[in-house]
Amino acid sequence: MIGLSPKQEATVRALGLRRMNQRVMHEDTATVRGMIAKVPHVLRVSHEA
């Protein structure tokens, strides 16, 4: 991912994202929320029912 620090890139990859416009689903846990909080400028988060 261009423009991200190595730690930010590692966080994005740990969330399972490899390419632009890719979608993944995760359980709503404190760990996942913390990872999202580290890179909010890179992600778009939506809540599924």
PDB file of C-alpha atoms in Angstrom:
ATOM      1  CA  MET A   1       0.000   0.000   0.000  1.00  0.00           C
ATOM      2  CA  ILE A   2       1.529   3.255  -1.115  1.00  0.00           C
ATOM      3  CA  GLY A   3       1.895   6.002   1.462  1.00  0.00           C
ATOM      4  CA  LEU A   4       1.537   3.861   4.571  1.00  0.00           C
ATOM      5  CA  SER A   5       4.173   3.290   7.190  1.00  0.00           C
ATOM      6  CA  PRO A   6       5.318  -0.321   7.575  1.00  0.00           C
ATOM      7  CA  LYS A   7       3.293  -0.664  10.799  1.00  0.00           C
ATOM      8  CA  GLN A   8       0.147   0.681   9.136  1.00  0.00           C
ATOM      9  CA  GLU A   9       0.621  -1.636   6.179  1.00  0.00           C
ATOM     10  CA  ALA A  10       1.038  -4.590   8.536  1.00  0.00           C
ATOM     11  CA  THR A  11      -2.199  -3.633  10.304  1.00  0.00           C
ATOM     12  CA  VAL A  12      -4.112  -3.426   7.019  1.00  0.00           C
ATOM     13  CA  ARG A  13      -2.747  -6.802   5.932  1.00  0.00           C
ATOM     14  CA  ALA A  14      -3.581  -8.325   9.330  1.00  0.00           C
ATOM     15  CA  LEU A  15      -7.187  -7.275   8.714  1.00  0.00           C
ATOM     16  CA  GLY A  16      -7.058  -9.414   5.570  1.00  0.00           C
ATOM     17  CA  LEU A  17      -6.904  -6.581   3.041  1.00  0.00           C
ATOM     18  CA  ARG A  18      -4.536  -7.045   0.121  1.00  0.00           C
ATOM     19  CA  ARG A  19      -5.913  -4.809  -2.677  1.00  0.00           C
ATOM     20  CA  MET A  20      -7.913  -1.641  -3.128  1.00  0.00           C
ATOM     21  CA  ASN A  21     -11.708  -1.887  -2.863  1.00  0.00           C
ATOM     22  CA  GLN A  22     -11.481  -5.308  -1.236  1.00  0.00           C
ATOM     23  CA  ARG A  23     -14.150  -6.241   1.315  1.00  0.00           C
ATOM     24  CA  VAL A  24     -13.718  -8.403   4.384  1.00  0.00           C
ATOM     25  CA  MET A  25     -15.963  -9.194   7.330  1.00  0.00           C
ATOM     26  CA  HIS A  26     -14.785  -9.493  10.928  1.00  0.00           C
ATOM     27  CA  GLU A  27     -16.435 -10.051  14.268  1.00  0.00           C
ATOM     28  CA  ASP A  28     -16.904  -6.883  16.322  1.00  0.00           C
ATOM     29  CA  THR A  29     -14.142  -7.358  18.896  1.00  0.00           C
ATOM     30  CA  ALA A  30     -11.892  -4.971  20.787  1.00  0.00           C
ATOM     31  CA  THR A  31      -8.903  -6.222  18.803  1.00  0.00           C
ATOM     32  CA  VAL A  32     -10.483  -5.496  15.429  1.00  0.00           C
ATOM     33  CA  ARG A  33     -11.728  -2.097  16.621  1.00  0.00           C
ATOM     34  CA  GLY A  34      -8.202  -1.230  17.750  1.00  0.00           C
ATOM     35  CA  MET A  35      -6.768  -2.198  14.374  1.00  0.00           C
ATOM     36  CA  ILE A  36      -9.384  -0.079  12.593  1.00  0.00           C
ATOM     37  CA  ALA A  37      -8.549   2.854  14.878  1.00  0.00           C
ATOM     38  CA  LYS A  38      -4.906   2.681  13.755  1.00  0.00           C
ATOM     39  CA  VAL A  39      -5.742   3.241  10.067  1.00  0.00           C
ATOM     40  CA  PRO A  40      -9.117   5.046   9.841  1.00  0.00           C
ATOM     41  CA  HIS A  41      -7.951   7.128   6.866  1.00  0.00           C
ATOM     42  CA  VAL A  42      -7.479   3.966   4.788  1.00  0.00           C
ATOM     43  CA  LEU A  43     -10.685   2.070   5.593  1.00  0.00           C
ATOM     44  CA  ARG A  44     -14.401   2.456   5.120  1.00  0.00           C
ATOM     45  CA  VAL A  45     -16.306   0.576   7.824  1.00  0.00           C
ATOM     46  CA  SER A  46     -19.946  -0.444   7.648  1.00  0.00           C
ATOM     47  CA  HIS A  47     -22.007  -2.520  10.027  1.00  0.00           C
ATOM     48  CA  GLU A  48     -23.913  -5.497   8.662  1.00  0.00           C
ATOM     49  CA  ALA A  49     -26.950  -6.864  10.446  1.00  0.00           C
TER      50      ALA A  49
END
